[in-house]
Tab-separated table of N, CA and C in Angstrom:
chain	number	residue	atom	x	y	z
A	145	LYS	N	51.329	-26.942	29.144
A	145	LYS	CA	50.480	-28.101	27.778
A	145	LYS	C	48.967	-27.474	28.986
A	146	LYS	N	48.048	-27.068	28.232
A	146	LYS	CA	47.452	-26.360	28.212
A	146	LYS	C	46.095	-27.306	28.524
A	147	GLU	N	44.804	-27.071	30.062
A	147	GLU	CA	43.757	-28.741	29.609
A	147	GLU	C	42.339	-27.761	29.119
A	148	PHE	N	41.941	-28.189	28.859
A	148	PHE	CA	40.721	-27.956	28.200
A	148	PHE	C	39.415	-28.631	29.255
A	149	LYS	N	39.385	-28.307	30.084
A	149	LYS	CA	37.726	-28.969	31.188
A	149	LYS	C	36.612	-28.672	30.137
A	150	ASN	N	36.206	-27.881	29.075
A	150	ASN	CA	35.158	-28.373	28.758
A	150	ASN	C	34.163	-29.407	27.358
A	151	LEU	N	35.859	-30.507	27.614
A	151	LEU	CA	35.972	-31.200	26.512
A	151	LEU	C	36.362	-32.568	26.762
A	152	ILE	N	36.201	-33.339	26.790
A	152	ILE	CA	35.982	-34.517	26.989
A	152	ILE	C	36.581	-35.852	25.622
A	153	LYS	N	37.193	-36.570	26.484
A	153	LYS	CA	37.412	-37.775	25.140
A	153	LYS	C	36.429	-39.096	24.786
A	154	GLY	N	36.341	-39.268	23.490
A	154	GLY	CA	35.156	-40.375	23.010
A	154	GLY	C	36.627	-40.938	22.121
A	155	GLN	N	35.872	-42.337	22.195
A	155	GLN	CA	36.569	-43.506	22.214
A	155	GLN	C	35.740	-44.113	20.589
A	156	GLU	N	36.380	-44.880	18.889
A	156	GLU	CA	35.924	-45.631	18.513
A	156	GLU	C	34.923	-46.386	19.244
A	157	GLY	N	33.537	-46.564	18.856
A	157	GLY	CA	32.947	-47.233	19.268
A	157	GLY	C	31.645	-46.862	20.585
A	158	ASP	N	32.371	-45.866	20.966
A	158	ASP	CA	31.520	-45.156	22.131
A	158	ASP	C	30.048	-44.695	21.657
A	159	ILE	N	29.028	-44.634	22.299
A	159	ILE	CA	27.715	-43.838	22.090
A	159	ILE	C	27.364	-42.729	22.886
A	160	VAL	N	27.385	-42.057	21.951
A	160	VAL	CA	27.101	-40.452	22.512
A	160	VAL	C	25.188	-39.887	22.306
A	161	PHE	N	24.900	-39.205	23.420
A	161	PHE	CA	23.373	-38.609	23.283
A	161	PHE	C	23.586	-36.867	23.302
A	162	THR	N	22.805	-36.454	22.801
A	162	THR	CA	22.904	-34.595	22.544
A	162	THR	C	22.184	-34.877	24.307
A	163	LYS	N	22.608	-33.557	24.807
A	163	LYS	CA	21.892	-33.176	26.353
A	163	LYS	C	20.731	-32.327	26.073
A	164	GLY	N	21.238	-31.270	25.143
A	164	GLY	CA	20.038	-30.206	24.911
A	164	GLY	C	19.608	-30.738	23.734
A	165	GLY	N	18.811	-29.077	22.469
A	165	GLY	CA	18.435	-29.457	21.549
A	165	GLY	C	17.551	-29.848	20.994
A	166	ARG	N	18.295	-30.761	19.936
A	166	ARG	CA	17.223	-32.039	19.640
A	166	ARG	C	17.732	-33.267	20.630
A	167	ILE	N	16.984	-33.367	21.376
A	167	ILE	CA	17.275	-34.156	22.766
A	167	ILE	C	17.296	-35.335	22.364
A	168	GLY	N	18.029	-36.347	22.635
A	168	GLY	CA	18.177	-37.881	22.170
A	168	GLY	C	18.694	-38.165	21.211
A	169	THR	N	19.375	-37.216	20.463
A	169	THR	CA	19.830	-37.508	18.690
A	169	THR	C	21.169	-38.260	19.583
A	170	VAL	N	21.481	-39.699	18.894
A	170	VAL	CA	22.540	-40.390	19.301
A	170	VAL	C	23.154	-40.855	17.956
A	171	GLY	N	24.928	-40.601	18.511
A	171	GLY	CA	25.423	-41.441	17.591
A	171	GLY	C	26.430	-42.462	18.112
A	172	LEU	N	27.092	-42.830	16.682
A	172	LEU	CA	28.289	-44.099	17.229
A	172	LEU	C	29.667	-43.190	17.002
A	173	LEU	N	30.514	-43.534	17.542
A	173	LEU	CA	32.043	-42.681	17.138
A	173	LEU	C	32.243	-43.966	16.166
A	174	THR	N	32.623	-43.510	15.390
A	174	THR	CA	33.477	-44.217	14.068
A	174	THR	C	35.866	-43.806	14.666
A	175	ASN	N	35.809	-43.111	15.095
A	175	ASN	CA	36.774	-42.870	15.319
A	175	ASN	C	37.514	-41.958	16.423
A	176	GLU	N	38.500	-42.032	17.292
A	176	GLU	CA	38.891	-41.519	18.792
A	176	GLU	C	38.497	-39.822	18.146
A	177	CYS	N	37.540	-39.126	19.533
A	177	CYS	CA	37.721	-37.709	18.828
A	177	CYS	C	37.678	-37.184	19.838
A	178	THR	N	37.632	-35.275	20.502
A	178	THR	CA	37.356	-35.018	21.931
A	178	THR	C	36.094	-34.309	21.355
A	179	LEU	N	35.394	-34.284	22.275
A	179	LEU	CA	34.184	-33.701	22.545
A	179	LEU	C	33.640	-33.001	22.914
A	180	SER	N	32.665	-31.898	22.950
A	180	SER	CA	31.762	-31.232	23.808
A	180	SER	C	31.371	-31.622	24.759
A	181	ARG	N	31.362	-31.223	26.427
A	181	ARG	CA	30.015	-31.604	27.151
A	181	ARG	C	29.025	-31.274	26.959
A	182	ASP	N	28.628	-30.882	25.972
A	182	ASP	CA	27.148	-30.775	25.502
A	182	ASP	C	26.570	-32.230	24.808
A	183	LEU	N	27.505	-33.318	24.563
A	183	LEU	CA	27.034	-34.522	24.820
A	183	LEU	C	27.756	-35.323	26.086
A	184	ILE	N	26.472	-36.732	25.852
A	184	ILE	CA	26.513	-37.603	27.208
A	184	ILE	C	26.997	-38.763	26.631
A	185	VAL	N	28.509	-39.120	26.912
A	185	VAL	CA	28.990	-40.664	26.023
A	185	VAL	C	29.336	-41.582	26.889
A	186	LEU	N	28.305	-42.595	26.705
A	186	LEU	CA	28.294	-43.715	26.724
A	186	LEU	C	29.774	-44.970	26.515
A	187	LYS	N	30.438	-45.479	27.066
A	187	LYS	CA	31.856	-45.779	26.984
A	187	LYS	C	31.406	-46.802	26.809
A	188	THR	N	31.048	-47.178	25.275
A	188	THR	CA	30.415	-48.712	24.619
A	188	THR	C	31.616	-49.207	24.213
A	189	SER	N	32.590	-48.461	23.938
A	189	SER	CA	33.731	-48.868	22.812
A	189	SER	C	34.774	-50.320	23.532
A	190	THR	N	34.150	-50.271	25.022
A	190	THR	CA	35.223	-51.966	25.354
A	190	THR	C	34.205	-53.192	25.106
A	191	LEU	N	32.820	-53.182	24.897
A	191	LEU	CA	32.116	-54.043	24.294
A	191	LEU	C	32.289	-54.582	22.971
A	192	PRO	N	31.493	-55.654	23.450
A	192	PRO	CA	31.704	-56.625	21.428
A	192	PRO	C	31.707	-55.430	20.250
A	193	THR	N	31.840	-55.680	18.967
A	193	THR	CA	31.362	-54.880	18.074
A	193	THR	C	29.642	-54.834	17.911
A	194	GLU	N	29.432	-56.131	17.759
A	194	GLU	CA	28.049	-56.688	17.632
A	194	GLU	C	26.797	-56.074	18.954
A	195	GLU	N	27.440	-56.155	20.017
A	195	GLU	CA	26.944	-55.464	20.998
A	195	GLU	C	26.486	-54.088	20.925
A	196	ARG	N	27.872	-53.074	21.111
A	196	ARG	CA	27.634	-51.491	20.479
A	196	ARG	C	26.685	-51.230	19.520
A	197	GLU	N	27.038	-51.725	18.507
A	197	GLU	CA	25.922	-51.789	17.094
A	197	GLU	C	24.633	-51.896	17.420
A	198	PHE	N	24.094	-52.634	18.218
A	198	PHE	CA	22.807	-53.011	18.670
A	198	PHE	C	22.553	-51.881	19.280
A	199	LEU	N	23.210	-51.770	20.726
A	199	LEU	CA	22.592	-50.510	21.447
A	199	LEU	C	22.345	-49.542	20.722
A	200	PHE	N	22.973	-48.836	19.447
A	200	PHE	CA	23.546	-47.904	19.414
A	200	PHE	C	21.706	-48.003	18.161
A	201	ILE	N	21.843	-48.731	17.667
A	201	ILE	CA	20.058	-49.188	16.610
A	201	ILE	C	19.158	-49.020	17.863
A	202	PHE	N	19.298	-49.496	18.806
A	202	PHE	CA	18.123	-49.871	20.028
A	202	PHE	C	17.673	-48.354	20.385
A	203	PHE	N	18.727	-47.313	21.069
A	203	PHE	CA	18.869	-46.142	21.576
A	203	PHE	C	18.563	-44.852	20.231
A	204	SER	N	18.308	-45.245	19.224
A	204	SER	CA	18.180	-44.499	17.685
A	204	SER	C	16.503	-45.014	17.504
A	205	SER	N	15.961	-46.052	18.211
A	205	SER	CA	14.660	-46.463	17.685
A	205	SER	C	13.797	-45.085	18.359
A	206	GLN	N	13.003	-45.065	17.676
A	206	GLN	CA	11.672	-44.230	17.972
A	206	GLN	C	11.285	-44.205	19.272
A	207	PRO	N	10.586	-45.111	19.575
A	207	PRO	CA	9.709	-45.327	21.273
A	207	PRO	C	11.068	-45.236	21.921
A	208	PHE	N	12.650	-45.750	22.048
A	208	PHE	CA	13.537	-45.197	22.961
A	208	PHE	C	13.755	-43.928	22.598
A	209	LYS	N	13.773	-42.635	22.107
A	209	LYS	CA	13.699	-41.287	21.901
A	209	LYS	C	12.332	-40.734	22.348
A	210	ILE	N	10.781	-41.094	21.946
A	210	ILE	CA	9.594	-40.683	23.222
A	210	ILE	C	10.127	-40.807	24.576
A	211	TRP	N	10.974	-42.342	24.619
A	211	TRP	CA	10.972	-42.492	25.953
A	211	TRP	C	11.821	-41.318	26.802
A	212	LEU	N	13.174	-40.709	26.303
A	212	LEU	CA	13.870	-39.704	26.622
A	212	LEU	C	13.156	-38.601	26.363
A	213	GLN	N	12.604	-37.721	25.473
A	213	GLN	CA	11.820	-36.826	25.780
A	213	GLN	C	11.158	-36.892	26.783
A	214	ARG	N	10.043	-38.240	27.366
A	214	ARG	CA	9.364	-37.784	28.187
A	214	ARG	C	10.100	-37.768	29.496
A	215	THR	N	11.369	-38.093	29.801
A	215	THR	CA	11.866	-38.015	30.706
A	215	THR	C	12.738	-37.010	31.458
A	216	ALA	N	13.426	-35.703	30.044
A	216	ALA	CA	13.937	-35.015	30.196
A	216	ALA	C	13.576	-34.058	31.068
A	217	SER	N	14.462	-32.913	31.226
A	217	SER	CA	14.210	-31.824	32.273
A	217	SER	C	13.121	-31.487	32.178
A	218	LEU	N	12.218	-30.514	32.776
A	218	LEU	CA	10.990	-29.687	32.025
A	218	LEU	C	11.002	-28.347	32.169
A	219	THR	N	12.499	-27.544	32.115
A	219	THR	CA	12.776	-26.595	32.041
A	219	THR	C	12.264	-25.671	30.834
A	220	ALA	N	12.757	-24.863	30.689
A	220	ALA	CA	12.729	-23.817	29.105
A	220	ALA	C	13.216	-24.396	28.641
A	221	GLN	N	14.508	-24.935	28.804
A	221	GLN	CA	15.309	-25.695	27.434
A	221	GLN	C	15.163	-27.030	28.064
A	222	PRO	N	14.537	-27.961	27.767
A	222	PRO	CA	14.770	-29.212	28.498
A	222	PRO	C	15.857	-29.949	27.635
A	223	HIS	N	16.728	-31.017	28.553
A	223	HIS	CA	17.694	-31.262	28.140
A	223	HIS	C	18.182	-32.537	29.118
A	224	LEU	N	18.536	-33.371	28.686
A	224	LEU	CA	19.112	-34.741	29.125
A	224	LEU	C	19.650	-34.753	30.495
A	225	THR	N	20.216	-35.696	31.181
A	225	THR	CA	20.698	-35.579	32.884
A	225	THR	C	21.840	-36.547	32.580
A	226	LEU	N	23.058	-36.368	32.591
A	226	LEU	CA	23.564	-37.716	33.130
A	226	LEU	C	22.944	-38.888	33.856
A	227	THR	N	22.387	-38.523	34.931
A	227	THR	CA	21.957	-39.296	35.932
A	227	THR	C	20.838	-40.187	35.164
A	228	LEU	N	20.077	-39.323	34.274
A	228	LEU	CA	18.705	-40.758	33.279
A	228	LEU	C	19.752	-41.717	32.863
A	229	ILE	N	20.896	-41.195	31.754
A	229	ILE	CA	21.495	-42.010	30.970
A	229	ILE	C	22.014	-43.057	31.918
A	230	LYS	N	22.650	-42.812	33.338
A	230	LYS	CA	23.472	-43.576	34.086
A	230	LYS	C	22.654	-44.896	34.275
A	231	ASP	N	21.204	-44.349	35.004
A	231	ASP	CA	20.490	-44.946	35.252
A	231	ASP	C	19.550	-45.631	34.515
A	232	LEU	N	19.921	-46.315	33.375
A	232	LEU	CA	19.339	-46.501	32.046
A	232	LEU	C	19.223	-47.599	32.473
A	233	LYS	N	18.163	-48.223	31.961
A	233	LYS	CA	18.043	-49.860	32.252
A	233	LYS	C	17.406	-50.188	30.593
A	234	VAL	N	18.585	-50.887	30.333
A	234	VAL	CA	18.637	-51.778	28.811
A	234	VAL	C	17.418	-52.934	28.750
A	235	PRO	N	16.612	-53.464	28.647
A	235	PRO	CA	16.014	-54.667	28.596
A	235	PRO	C	17.296	-56.033	28.044
A	236	SER	N	17.337	-56.846	28.213
A	236	SER	CA	17.976	-57.690	27.642
A	236	SER	C	17.421	-58.610	26.525
A	237	PHE	N	18.031	-58.654	25.781
A	237	PHE	CA	17.900	-59.252	24.493
A	237	PHE	C	18.678	-60.556	23.881
A	238	SER	N	18.032	-61.182	23.051
A	238	SER	CA	18.754	-62.670	22.742
A	238	SER	C	20.176	-62.473	22.344
A	239	ASN	N	21.116	-63.361	22.067
A	239	ASN	CA	22.278	-63.302	21.586
A	239	ASN	C	22.096	-63.396	19.638
A	240	LEU	N	21.030	-64.162	19.831
A	240	LEU	CA	21.071	-64.302	18.061
A	240	LEU	C	20.104	-63.302	17.821
A	241	LEU	N	19.520	-62.433	18.434
A	241	LEU	CA	18.300	-60.752	18.014
A	241	LEU	C	19.567	-59.799	17.667
A	242	ILE	N	20.609	-59.997	18.450
A	242	ILE	CA	21.496	-58.653	18.802
A	242	ILE	C	22.739	-58.707	17.363
A	243	LYS	N	23.054	-60.093	17.192
A	243	LYS	CA	24.037	-60.949	16.156
A	243	LYS	C	23.373	-60.037	14.901
A	244	ASN	N	21.927	-60.687	14.512
A	244	ASN	CA	20.848	-60.608	13.428
A	244	ASN	C	20.526	-59.275	13.106
A	245	ILE	N	20.939	-58.670	14.103
A	245	ILE	CA	20.207	-56.330	14.308
A	245	ILE	C	21.649	-56.112	13.736
A	246	SER	N	23.007	-56.566	14.605
A	246	SER	CA	24.257	-55.714	13.894
A	246	SER	C	24.516	-56.135	12.632
A	247	LYS	N	24.497	-57.479	12.242
A	247	LYS	CA	24.467	-57.574	10.438
A	247	LYS	C	23.875	-56.916	9.986
A	248	LEU	N	21.728	-56.660	10.287
A	248	LEU	CA	21.674	-55.432	8.799
A	248	LEU	C	22.299	-54.410	9.040
A	249	TYR	N	23.012	-53.725	10.226
A	249	TYR	CA	23.311	-52.707	10.275
A	249	TYR	C	24.320	-51.892	9.475
A	250	ARG	N	25.385	-53.614	9.621
A	250	ARG	CA	26.277	-53.511	8.274
A	250	ARG	C	25.664	-53.686	7.348
């Protein structure tokens, strides 16, 4: 069995962020897959479907992308760090809003 240390496992329902390049591009995984370590994976697959769909929409919003870009490292090639995403504070939203946004997403 050969190990690939630069690959990670993503589950259906996980949210991924690009670390570099187009910083903060967000994706919602629709099936289990193997991913490059150039992505940051939020293990949202254990959340209820409505909550992970809502988070995907929230993370895809323009204000959130602007915030991510402002907090990226200021090097020749800006990138996101795992610490940034790990310490991310998501505001609380009502269950009704989460349900309605998820319904619109579908």
